Coordinates of C-alpha atoms in Angstrom, one line a residue:
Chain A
X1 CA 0.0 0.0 0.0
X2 CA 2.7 2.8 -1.3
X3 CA 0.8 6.2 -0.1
X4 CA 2.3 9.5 -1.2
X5 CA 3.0 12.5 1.8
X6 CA 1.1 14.8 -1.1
X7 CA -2.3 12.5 -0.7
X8 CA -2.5 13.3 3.2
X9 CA -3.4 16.2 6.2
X10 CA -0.2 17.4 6.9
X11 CA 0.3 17.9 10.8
X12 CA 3.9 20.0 10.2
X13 CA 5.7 21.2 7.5
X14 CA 9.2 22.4 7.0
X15 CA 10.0 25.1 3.9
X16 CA 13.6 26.0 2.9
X17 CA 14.8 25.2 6.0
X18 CA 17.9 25.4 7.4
X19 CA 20.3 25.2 10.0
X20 CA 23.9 26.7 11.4
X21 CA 26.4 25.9 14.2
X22 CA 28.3 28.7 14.1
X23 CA 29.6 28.8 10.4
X24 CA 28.6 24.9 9.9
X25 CA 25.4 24.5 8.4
X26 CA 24.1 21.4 10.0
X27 CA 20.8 21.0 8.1
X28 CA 20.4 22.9 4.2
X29 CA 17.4 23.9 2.6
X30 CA 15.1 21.0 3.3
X31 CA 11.2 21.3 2.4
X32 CA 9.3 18.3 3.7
X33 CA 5.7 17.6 4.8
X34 CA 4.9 15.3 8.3
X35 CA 1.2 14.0 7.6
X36 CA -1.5 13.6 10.1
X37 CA -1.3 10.9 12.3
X38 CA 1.3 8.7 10.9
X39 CA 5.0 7.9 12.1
X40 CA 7.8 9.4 10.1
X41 CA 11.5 8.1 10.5
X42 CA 14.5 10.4 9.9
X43 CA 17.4 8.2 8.7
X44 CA 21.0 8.6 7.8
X45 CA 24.2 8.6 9.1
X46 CA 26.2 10.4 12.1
X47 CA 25.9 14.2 11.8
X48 CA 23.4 13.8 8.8
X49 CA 21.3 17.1 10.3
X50 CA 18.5 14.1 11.6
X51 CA 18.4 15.2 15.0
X52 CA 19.2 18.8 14.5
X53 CA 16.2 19.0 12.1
X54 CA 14.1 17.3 14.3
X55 CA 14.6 19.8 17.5
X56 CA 13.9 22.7 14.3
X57 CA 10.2 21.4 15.2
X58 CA 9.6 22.2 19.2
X59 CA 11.9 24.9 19.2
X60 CA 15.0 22.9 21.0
X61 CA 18.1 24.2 19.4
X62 CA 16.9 27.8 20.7
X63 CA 18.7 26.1 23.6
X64 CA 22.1 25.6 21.9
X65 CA 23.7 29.4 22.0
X66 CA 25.7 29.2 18.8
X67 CA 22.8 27.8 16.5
X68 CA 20.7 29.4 13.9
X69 CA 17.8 29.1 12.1
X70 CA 16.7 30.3 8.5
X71 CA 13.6 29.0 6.7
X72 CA 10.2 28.3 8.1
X73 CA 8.7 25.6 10.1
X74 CA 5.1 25.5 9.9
X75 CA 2.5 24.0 12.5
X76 CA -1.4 24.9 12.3
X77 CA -0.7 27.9 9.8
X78 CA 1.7 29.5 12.1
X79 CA 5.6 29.9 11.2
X80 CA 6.9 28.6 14.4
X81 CA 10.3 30.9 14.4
X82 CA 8.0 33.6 13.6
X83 CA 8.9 36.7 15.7
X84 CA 5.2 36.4 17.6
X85 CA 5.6 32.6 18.4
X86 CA 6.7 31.7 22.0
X87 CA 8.9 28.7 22.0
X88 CA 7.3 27.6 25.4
X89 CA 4.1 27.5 23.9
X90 CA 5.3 25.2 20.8
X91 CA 7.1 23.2 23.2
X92 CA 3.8 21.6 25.2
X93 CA 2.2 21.0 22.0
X94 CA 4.9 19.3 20.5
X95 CA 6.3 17.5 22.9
X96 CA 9.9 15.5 22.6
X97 CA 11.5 11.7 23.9
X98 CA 15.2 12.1 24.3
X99 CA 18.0 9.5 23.5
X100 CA 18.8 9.0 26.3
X101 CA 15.8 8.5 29.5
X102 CA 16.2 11.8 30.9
X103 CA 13.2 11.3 34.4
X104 CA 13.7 13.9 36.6
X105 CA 15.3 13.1 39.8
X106 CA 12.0 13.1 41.7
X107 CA 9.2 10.5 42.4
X108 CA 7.2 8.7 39.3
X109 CA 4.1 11.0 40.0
X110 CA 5.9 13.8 40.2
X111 CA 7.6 13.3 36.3
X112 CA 4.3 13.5 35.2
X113 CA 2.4 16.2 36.9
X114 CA 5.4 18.4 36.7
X115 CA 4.3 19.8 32.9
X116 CA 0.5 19.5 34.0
X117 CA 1.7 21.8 37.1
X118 CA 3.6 24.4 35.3
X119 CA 1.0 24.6 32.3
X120 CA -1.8 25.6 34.9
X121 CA -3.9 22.1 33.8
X122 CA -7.1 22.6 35.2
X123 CA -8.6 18.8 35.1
X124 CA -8.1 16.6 37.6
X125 CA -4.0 15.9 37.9
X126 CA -4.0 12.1 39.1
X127 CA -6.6 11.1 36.7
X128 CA -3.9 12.8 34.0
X129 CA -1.3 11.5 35.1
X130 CA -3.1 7.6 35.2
X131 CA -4.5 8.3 32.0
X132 CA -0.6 9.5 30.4
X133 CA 1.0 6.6 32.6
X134 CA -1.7 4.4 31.0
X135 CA -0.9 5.8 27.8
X136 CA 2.4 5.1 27.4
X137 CA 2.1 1.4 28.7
X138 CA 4.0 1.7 32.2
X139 CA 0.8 2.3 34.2
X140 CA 0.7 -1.4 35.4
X141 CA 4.3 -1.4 36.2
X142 CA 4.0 1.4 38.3
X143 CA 1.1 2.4 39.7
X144 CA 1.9 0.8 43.6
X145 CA 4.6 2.7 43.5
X146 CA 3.7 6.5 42.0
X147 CA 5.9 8.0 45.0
X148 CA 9.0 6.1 44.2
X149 CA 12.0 7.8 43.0
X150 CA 11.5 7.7 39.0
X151 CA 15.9 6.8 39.0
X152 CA 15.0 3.2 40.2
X153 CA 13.2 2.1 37.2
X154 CA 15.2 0.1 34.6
X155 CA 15.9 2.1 31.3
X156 CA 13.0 1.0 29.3
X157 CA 10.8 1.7 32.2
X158 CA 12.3 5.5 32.8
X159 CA 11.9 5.6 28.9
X160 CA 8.3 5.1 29.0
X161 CA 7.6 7.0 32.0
X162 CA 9.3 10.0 29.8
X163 CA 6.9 9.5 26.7
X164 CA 4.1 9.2 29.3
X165 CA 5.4 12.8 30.7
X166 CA 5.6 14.3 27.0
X167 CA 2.3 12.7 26.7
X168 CA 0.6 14.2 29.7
X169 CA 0.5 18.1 28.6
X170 CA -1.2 16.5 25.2
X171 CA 0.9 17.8 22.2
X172 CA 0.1 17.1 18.9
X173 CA 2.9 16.4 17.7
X174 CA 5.6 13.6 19.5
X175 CA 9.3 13.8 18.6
X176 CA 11.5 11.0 19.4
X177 CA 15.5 11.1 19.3
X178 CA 17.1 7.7 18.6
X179 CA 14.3 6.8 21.9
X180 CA 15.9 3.2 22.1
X181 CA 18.9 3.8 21.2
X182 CA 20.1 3.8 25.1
X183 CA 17.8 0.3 25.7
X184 CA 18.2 -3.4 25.6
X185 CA 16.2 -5.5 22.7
X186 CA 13.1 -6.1 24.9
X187 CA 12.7 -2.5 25.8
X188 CA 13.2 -1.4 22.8
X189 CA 10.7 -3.8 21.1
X190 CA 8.0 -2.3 24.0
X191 CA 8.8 1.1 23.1
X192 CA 7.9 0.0 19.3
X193 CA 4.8 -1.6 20.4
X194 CA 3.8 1.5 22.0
X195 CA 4.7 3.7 19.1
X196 CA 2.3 1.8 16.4
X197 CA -0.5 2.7 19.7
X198 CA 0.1 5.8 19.7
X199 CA 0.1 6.8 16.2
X200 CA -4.0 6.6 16.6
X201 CA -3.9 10.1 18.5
X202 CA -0.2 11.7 17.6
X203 CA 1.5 12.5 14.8
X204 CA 5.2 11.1 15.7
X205 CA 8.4 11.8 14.2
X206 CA 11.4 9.6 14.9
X207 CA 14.9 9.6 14.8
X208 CA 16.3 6.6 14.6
X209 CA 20.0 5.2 13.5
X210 CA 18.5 1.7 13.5
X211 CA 17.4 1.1 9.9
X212 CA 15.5 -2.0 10.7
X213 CA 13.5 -0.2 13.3
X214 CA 12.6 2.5 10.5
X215 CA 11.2 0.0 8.7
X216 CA 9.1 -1.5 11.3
X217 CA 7.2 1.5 13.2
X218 CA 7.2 3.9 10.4
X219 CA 4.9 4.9 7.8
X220 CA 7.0 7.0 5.9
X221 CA 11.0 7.7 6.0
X222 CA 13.3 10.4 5.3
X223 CA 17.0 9.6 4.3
X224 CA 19.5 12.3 5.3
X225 CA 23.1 13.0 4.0
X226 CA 25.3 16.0 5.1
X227 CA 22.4 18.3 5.9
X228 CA 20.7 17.6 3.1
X229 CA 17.1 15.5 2.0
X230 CA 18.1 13.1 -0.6
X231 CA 15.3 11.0 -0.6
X232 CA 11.4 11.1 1.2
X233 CA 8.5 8.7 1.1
X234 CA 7.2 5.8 1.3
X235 CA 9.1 3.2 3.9
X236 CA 8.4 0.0 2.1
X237 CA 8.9 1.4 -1.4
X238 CA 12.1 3.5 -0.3
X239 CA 13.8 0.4 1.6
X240 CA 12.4 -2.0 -1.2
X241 CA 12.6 -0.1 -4.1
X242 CA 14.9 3.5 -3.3
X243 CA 15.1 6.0 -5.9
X244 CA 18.4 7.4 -5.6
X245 CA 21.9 5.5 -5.5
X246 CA 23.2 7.1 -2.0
X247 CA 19.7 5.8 0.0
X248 CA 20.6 2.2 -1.9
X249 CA 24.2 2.6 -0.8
X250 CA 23.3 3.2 2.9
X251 CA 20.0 1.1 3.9
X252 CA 22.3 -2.0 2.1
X253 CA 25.3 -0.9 4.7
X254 CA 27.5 0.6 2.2
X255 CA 28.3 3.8 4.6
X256 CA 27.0 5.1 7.3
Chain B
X1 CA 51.5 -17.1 25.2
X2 CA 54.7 -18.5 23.4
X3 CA 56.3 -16.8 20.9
X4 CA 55.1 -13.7 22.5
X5 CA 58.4 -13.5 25.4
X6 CA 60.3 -10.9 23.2
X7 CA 57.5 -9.1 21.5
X8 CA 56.1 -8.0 24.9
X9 CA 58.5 -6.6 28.4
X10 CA 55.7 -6.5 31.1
X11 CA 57.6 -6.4 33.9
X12 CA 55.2 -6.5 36.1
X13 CA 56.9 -6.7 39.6
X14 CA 58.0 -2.6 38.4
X15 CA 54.6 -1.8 37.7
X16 CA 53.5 -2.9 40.6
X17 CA 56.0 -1.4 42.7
X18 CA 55.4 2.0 41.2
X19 CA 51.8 1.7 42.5
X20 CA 52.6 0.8 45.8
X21 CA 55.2 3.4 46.0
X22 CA 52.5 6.0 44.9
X23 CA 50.1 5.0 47.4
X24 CA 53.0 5.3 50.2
X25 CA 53.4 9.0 48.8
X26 CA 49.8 9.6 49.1
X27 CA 49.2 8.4 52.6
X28 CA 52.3 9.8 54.3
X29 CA 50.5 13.2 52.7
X30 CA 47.6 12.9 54.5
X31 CA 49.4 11.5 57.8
X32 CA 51.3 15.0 57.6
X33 CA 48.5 16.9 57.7
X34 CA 46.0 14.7 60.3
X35 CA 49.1 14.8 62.1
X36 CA 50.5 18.9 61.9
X37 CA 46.6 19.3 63.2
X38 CA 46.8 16.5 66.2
X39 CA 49.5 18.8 67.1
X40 CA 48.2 22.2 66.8
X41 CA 44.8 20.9 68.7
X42 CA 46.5 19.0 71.4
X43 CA 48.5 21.8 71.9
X44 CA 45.2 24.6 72.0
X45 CA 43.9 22.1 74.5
X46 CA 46.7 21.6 76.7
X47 CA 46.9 25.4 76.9
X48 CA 43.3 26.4 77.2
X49 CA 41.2 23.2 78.6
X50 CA 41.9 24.1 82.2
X51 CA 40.6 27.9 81.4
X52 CA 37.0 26.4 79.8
X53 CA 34.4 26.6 81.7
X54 CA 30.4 27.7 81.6
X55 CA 31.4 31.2 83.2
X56 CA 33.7 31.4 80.3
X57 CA 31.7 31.8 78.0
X58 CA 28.9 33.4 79.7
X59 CA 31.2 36.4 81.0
X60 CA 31.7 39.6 79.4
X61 CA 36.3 40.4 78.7
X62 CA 37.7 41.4 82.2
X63 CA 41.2 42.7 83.1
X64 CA 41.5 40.0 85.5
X65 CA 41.9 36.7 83.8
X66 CA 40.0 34.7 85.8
X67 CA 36.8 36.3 86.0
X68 CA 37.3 37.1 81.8
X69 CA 34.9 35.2 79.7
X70 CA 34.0 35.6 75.7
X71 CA 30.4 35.6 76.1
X72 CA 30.5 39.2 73.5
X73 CA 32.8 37.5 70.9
X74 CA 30.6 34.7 70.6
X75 CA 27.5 36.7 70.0
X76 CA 29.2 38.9 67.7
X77 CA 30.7 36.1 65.8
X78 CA 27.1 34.6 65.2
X79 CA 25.9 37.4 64.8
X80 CA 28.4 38.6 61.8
X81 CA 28.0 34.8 60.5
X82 CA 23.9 34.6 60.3
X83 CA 24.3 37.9 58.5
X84 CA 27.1 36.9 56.0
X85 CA 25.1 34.1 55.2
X86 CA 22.1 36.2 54.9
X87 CA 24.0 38.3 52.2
X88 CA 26.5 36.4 50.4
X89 CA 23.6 33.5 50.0
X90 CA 21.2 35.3 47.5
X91 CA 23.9 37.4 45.9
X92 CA 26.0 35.2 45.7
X93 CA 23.5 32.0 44.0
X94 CA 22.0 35.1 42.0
X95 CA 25.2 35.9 40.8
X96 CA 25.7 32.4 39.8
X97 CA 22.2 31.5 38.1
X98 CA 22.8 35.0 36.3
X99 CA 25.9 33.9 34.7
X100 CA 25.4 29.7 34.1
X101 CA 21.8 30.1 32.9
X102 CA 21.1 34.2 31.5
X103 CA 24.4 36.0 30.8
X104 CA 24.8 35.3 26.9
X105 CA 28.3 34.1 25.9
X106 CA 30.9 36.5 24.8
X107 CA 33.5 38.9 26.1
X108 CA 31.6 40.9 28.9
X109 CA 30.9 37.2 29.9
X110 CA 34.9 36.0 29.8
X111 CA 35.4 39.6 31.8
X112 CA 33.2 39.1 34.6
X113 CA 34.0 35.4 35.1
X114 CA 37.7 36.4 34.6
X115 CA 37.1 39.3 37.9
X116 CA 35.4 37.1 39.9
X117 CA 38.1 34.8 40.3
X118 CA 40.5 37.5 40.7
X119 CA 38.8 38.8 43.6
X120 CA 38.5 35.4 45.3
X121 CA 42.2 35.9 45.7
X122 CA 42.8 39.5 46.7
X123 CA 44.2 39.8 50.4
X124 CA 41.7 40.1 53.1
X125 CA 42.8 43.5 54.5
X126 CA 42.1 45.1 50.8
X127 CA 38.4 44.3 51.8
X128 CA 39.0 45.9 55.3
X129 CA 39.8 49.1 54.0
X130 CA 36.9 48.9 50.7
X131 CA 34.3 48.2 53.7
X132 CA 35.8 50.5 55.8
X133 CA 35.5 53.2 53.0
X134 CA 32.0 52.1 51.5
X135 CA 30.0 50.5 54.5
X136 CA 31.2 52.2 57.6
X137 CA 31.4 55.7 56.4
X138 CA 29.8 56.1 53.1
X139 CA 26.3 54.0 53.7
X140 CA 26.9 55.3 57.7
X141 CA 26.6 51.5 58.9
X142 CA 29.4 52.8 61.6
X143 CA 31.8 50.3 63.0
X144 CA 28.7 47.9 63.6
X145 CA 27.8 44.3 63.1
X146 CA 26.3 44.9 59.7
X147 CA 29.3 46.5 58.9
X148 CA 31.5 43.7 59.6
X149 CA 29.0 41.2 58.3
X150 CA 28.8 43.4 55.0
X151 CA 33.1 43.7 54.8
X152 CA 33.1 39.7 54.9
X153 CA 30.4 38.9 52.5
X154 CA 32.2 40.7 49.9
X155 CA 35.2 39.0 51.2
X156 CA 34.0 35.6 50.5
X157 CA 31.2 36.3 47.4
X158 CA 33.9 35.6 44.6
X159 CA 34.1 31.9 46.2
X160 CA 30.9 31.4 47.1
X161 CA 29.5 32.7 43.1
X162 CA 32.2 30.2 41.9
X163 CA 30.9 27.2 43.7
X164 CA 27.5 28.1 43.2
X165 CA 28.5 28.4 38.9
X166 CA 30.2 24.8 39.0
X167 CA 27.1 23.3 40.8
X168 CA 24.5 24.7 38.3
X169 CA 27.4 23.7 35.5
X170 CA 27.3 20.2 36.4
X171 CA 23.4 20.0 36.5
X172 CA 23.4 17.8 33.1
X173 CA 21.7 19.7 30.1
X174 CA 19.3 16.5 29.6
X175 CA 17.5 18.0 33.0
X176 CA 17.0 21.2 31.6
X177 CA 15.9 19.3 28.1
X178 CA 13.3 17.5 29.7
X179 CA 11.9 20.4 31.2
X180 CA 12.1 22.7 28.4
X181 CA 10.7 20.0 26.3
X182 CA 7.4 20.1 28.6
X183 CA 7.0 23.6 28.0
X184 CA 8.7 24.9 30.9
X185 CA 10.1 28.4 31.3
X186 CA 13.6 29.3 31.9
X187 CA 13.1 30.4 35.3
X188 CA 10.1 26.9 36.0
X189 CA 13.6 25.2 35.1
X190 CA 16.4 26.8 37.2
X191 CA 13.9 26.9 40.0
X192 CA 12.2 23.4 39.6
X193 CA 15.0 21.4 38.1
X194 CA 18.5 23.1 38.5
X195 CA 18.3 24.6 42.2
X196 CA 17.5 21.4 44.0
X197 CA 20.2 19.6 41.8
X198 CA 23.0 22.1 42.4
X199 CA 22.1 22.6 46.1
X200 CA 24.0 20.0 48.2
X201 CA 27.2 21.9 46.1
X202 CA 26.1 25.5 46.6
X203 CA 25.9 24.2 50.3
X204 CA 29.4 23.2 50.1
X205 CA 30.5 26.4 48.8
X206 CA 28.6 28.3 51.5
X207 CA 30.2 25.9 54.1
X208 CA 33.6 26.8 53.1
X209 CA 33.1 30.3 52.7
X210 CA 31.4 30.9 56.1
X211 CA 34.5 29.0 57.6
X212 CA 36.6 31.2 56.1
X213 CA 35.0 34.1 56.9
X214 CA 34.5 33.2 61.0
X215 CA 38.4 33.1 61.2
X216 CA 39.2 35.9 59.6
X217 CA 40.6 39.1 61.6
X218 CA 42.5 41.9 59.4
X219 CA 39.3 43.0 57.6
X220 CA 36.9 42.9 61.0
X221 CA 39.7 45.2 62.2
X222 CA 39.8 47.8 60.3
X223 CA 35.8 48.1 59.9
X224 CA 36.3 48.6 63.1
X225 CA 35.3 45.7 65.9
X226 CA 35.9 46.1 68.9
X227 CA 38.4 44.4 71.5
X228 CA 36.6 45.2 74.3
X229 CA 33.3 44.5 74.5
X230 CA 31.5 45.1 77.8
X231 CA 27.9 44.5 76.4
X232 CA 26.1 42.0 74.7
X233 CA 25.1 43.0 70.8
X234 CA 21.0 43.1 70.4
X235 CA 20.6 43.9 67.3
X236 CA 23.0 44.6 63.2
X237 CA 23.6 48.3 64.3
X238 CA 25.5 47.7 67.7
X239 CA 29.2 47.6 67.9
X240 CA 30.9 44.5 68.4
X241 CA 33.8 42.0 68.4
X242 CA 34.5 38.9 67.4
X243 CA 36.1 35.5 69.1
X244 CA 38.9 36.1 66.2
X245 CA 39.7 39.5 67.7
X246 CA 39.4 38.1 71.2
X247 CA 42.0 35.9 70.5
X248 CA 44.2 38.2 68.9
X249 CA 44.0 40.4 71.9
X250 CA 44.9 38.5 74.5
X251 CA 47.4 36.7 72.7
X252 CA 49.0 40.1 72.4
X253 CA 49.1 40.5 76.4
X254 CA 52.4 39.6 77.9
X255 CA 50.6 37.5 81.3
X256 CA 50.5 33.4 80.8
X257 CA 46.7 33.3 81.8
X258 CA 45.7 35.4 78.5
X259 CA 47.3 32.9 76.7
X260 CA 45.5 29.9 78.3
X261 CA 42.5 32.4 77.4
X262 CA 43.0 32.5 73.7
X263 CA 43.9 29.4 73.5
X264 CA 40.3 28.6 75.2
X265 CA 38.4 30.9 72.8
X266 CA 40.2 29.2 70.1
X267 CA 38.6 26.0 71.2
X268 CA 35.3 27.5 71.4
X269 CA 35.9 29.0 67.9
X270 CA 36.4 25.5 66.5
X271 CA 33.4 24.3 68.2
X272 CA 31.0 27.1 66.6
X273 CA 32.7 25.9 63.3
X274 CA 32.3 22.5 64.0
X275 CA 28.4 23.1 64.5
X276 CA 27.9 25.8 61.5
X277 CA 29.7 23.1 59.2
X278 CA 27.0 19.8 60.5
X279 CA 23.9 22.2 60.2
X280 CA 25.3 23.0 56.5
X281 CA 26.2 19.3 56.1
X282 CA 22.6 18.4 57.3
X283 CA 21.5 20.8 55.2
X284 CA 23.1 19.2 52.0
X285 CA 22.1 15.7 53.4
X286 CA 18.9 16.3 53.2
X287 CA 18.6 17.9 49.4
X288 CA 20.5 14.8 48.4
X289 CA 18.1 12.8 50.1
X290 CA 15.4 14.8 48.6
X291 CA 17.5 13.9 45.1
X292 CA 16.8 10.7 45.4
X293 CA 20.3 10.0 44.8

């Protein structure tokens, strides 16, 4: 079932877009399209711009001092690094999974209810925090124990406690950086699992260096090489059947 | 493992000898120093132990030794310590926030940091004479306790801002990540995330620099303490001493029994330490409890 970007609602769109570390330019003049509700892998090899481009969407290399931004990023109508936009505001609904599981040093509950806390939620904060735990399929794992430090979990466990924590403000959008990169097979297989789940309510974008794991939770894929877009679409028909030689060179193992 | 005699010289028994001989370095540094302060204590408390007592500390400075008692110089020490803490604490951690998690990075950046650390070496008495000159006469705070307190705070603000910056420095940037990434504001991180990480070393900072600032006695000079104090201090604005000065004082007299004196005021000094440094340890105990760490 080969689908084209074109055909769908687009949740986020990038337009000449591009990045600079200082006089580097990490990501050049990429244009792509993120559609409604569907998983989309960035692939490629170290330094390809993946992960840079991906924090382009909530805002994150604001963070980094000597970065810069040129081009337009486009969520809901709204240029995101318009002058207007308030990164904090982008940031809840488009929340982000790091590489590495990042908890806070504080008690399971607390990871949650700290972005429903600081975001003035107004519902009722256990029942969100259940229903994100729940979400992100660590609720039964931890529910006798929501006051526990979240630093004893194992890795896969702190890893889905942080997707349930991106979860709980309810973004639109989920970003995930090489998520199970840091985990065992297992965990990493769980955090898959929960990924084709959540793809009924989020739109998710991943990052991934694992090209089998492209294959297998996303709907469409992006193939990266020195800053630059080579080749975007489908993820059966660009592992099966790529259309340029460099994305054939590298999902074979060629480089990278 | 034949064939591999001449391609490989491990000699092992030198290896290991050069371990052991570094450790023996190592531990006869530290028995120098546990033992240069055995000395130095034993020999405080052979001079003053006999001279301790509860009226010691509960008497105001006589001209007869054995009614004289330190009961002023304590007070005034806590008194100028509560108040240095009081001061260099929020400057000194705003000073630090300011510059780890605001200041953007450039030259005026470099310049500051660059000053700060100078000034965390500059001799005490230079801050004697800048407090004299700014607190006691300019702001009018007289030769009182704030005075003091205000002399020594400056005195010990370049270390306390330094060990506040390297505690916020080594809060790891996937903390701040997270938060950001749940739509957190800059100041919803430093105050929810970075602060209770960087605390227990802040706490460590402030430990050291109130030490340091108890003992010192050029710069509580010159702002002018007092070495004869025939009241107790109620309140910043009164004049004062300190045990420091106390100490100076009488070991500046020729008679024996002042010496036995100072040497029990510098007992009582090092218990007041002792305390201030377990209620900061306590302190840092319980954030990294709090940690979960």
């Amino acid at each position: 079932m080969n689908q084209s970007v074109a055909e769908l609602d687009t949740a986020l769109g990038t337009h000449d877009l591009s990045v600079w570390y200082g006089d580097t330019q990490a990501v050049k003049h990429i244009t792509l399209d993120i559609p409604r509700n569907r998983v989309v892998a960035f692939i490629g090899p170290s330094g390809c711009g993946k992960s840079t481009l991906l924090r382009c969407f909530n805002r994150m290399n604001d963070l980094i001092p000597t970065a810069r931004v040129e081009g337009e990023v486009n969520f809901r109508g709204q240029n995101l690094y318009a002058d207007d936009v308030d990164p904090v505001e982008v940031r809840r609904r488009i929340g982000m999974v790091f590489q590495k599981p990042n908890p806070f040093p504080k008690s399971i509950y607390e990871n949650v209810a700290f972005g429903l806390r600081i975001n003035g939620f107004k519902g009722d904060l256990k029942e969100q925090v259940e229903r994100s735990l729940r979400a992100a399929a660590i609720w039964d794992e931890v529910k006798d124990r929501l006051q526990d430090s979240a630093l004893g979990l194992s890795g896969g466990q702190q890893q889905r406690l942080c997707i349930a924590r991106a979860l709980a403000v309810e973004p639109e959008i989920l970003l995930m950086d090489e998520p199970a990169s840091a985990l065992d097979p297992i965990a990493t297989s769980r955090i898959e699992d929960l990924i084709e789940d959540l793809k009924k309510d989020y739109t998710i974008v991943i990052v991934t260096h694992n090209m089998q794991q492209a294959a297998r939770v996303s709907d469409f894929t992006a193939f990266l090489y020195i800053g630059e877009l080579i080749e975007y679409g489908d993820t059966e028909r660009l592992f099966t059947n790529p259309s340029e030689d460099r994305t054939e060179q590298y999902i074979t193992g060629r480089f990278g | 493992m034949k064939g591999q005699e001449d391609r490989f010289e491990p000699r092992l028994a030198q290896r290991r000898r050069n371990g052991k001989i570094f450790q023996a370095v190592c531990l006869s540094s530290i028995a120098f120093s546990v033992a240069m302060l055995v000395i130095l204590l034993a020999d405080v408390v052979r001079d003053g132990a006999a001279w301790l007592s509860f009226d010691f500390v509960s008497s105001f400075p006589s001209r007869i030794p054995a009614r004289a008692g330190i009961k002023p110089a304590i007070l005034g020490s806590l008194w100028v310590m509560l108040l240095v803490a009081a001061l260099s604490f929020p400057f000194g951690v705003g000073a630090a926030i300011y510059l780890e998690e605001y200041a953007p990075r450039g030259r005026l950046r470099r310049l500051i940091q660059t000053n700060i650390a100078n000034l965390a070496g500059v001799p005490s008495i230079v801050y004697g004479i800048l407090g004299l000159a700014i607190f006691v006469r300019f702001f009018g705070f007289g030769r009182s306790i704030l005075a003091g307190a205000a002399t020594l705070s400056l005195l010990v603000l370049p270390v306390v801002i330094i060990a506040a910056q390297e505690a916020i420095r080594a809060v790891p940037s996937s903390l701040r990540e997270a938060a950001y990434g749940v739509g957190a504001t800059r100041w919803q991180v430093v105050r929810h995330h970075v602060l209770p990480v960087a605390m227990p070393g802040i706490l460590t900072g402030m430990i050291l620099s109130l030490s340091r600032a108890i003992g010192e006695t050029a710069p509580v000079i010159l702002v002018g303490a007092l070495a004869f104090v025939a009241f107790t201090p109620s309140g910043p604005m009164d004049l004062f001493t300190v045990l420091p000065i106390q100490i100076f004082n009488w070991t500046a007299r020729p008679q024996a029994e002042f010496h036995g004196l100072a040497a029990a005021a510098i007992i009582v000094l090092l218990i007041v330490l002792l305390l201030m440094n377990a209620t900061a340890i306590l302190l840092r105990n319980y954030y990294q409890s709090r940690r979960g760490d």
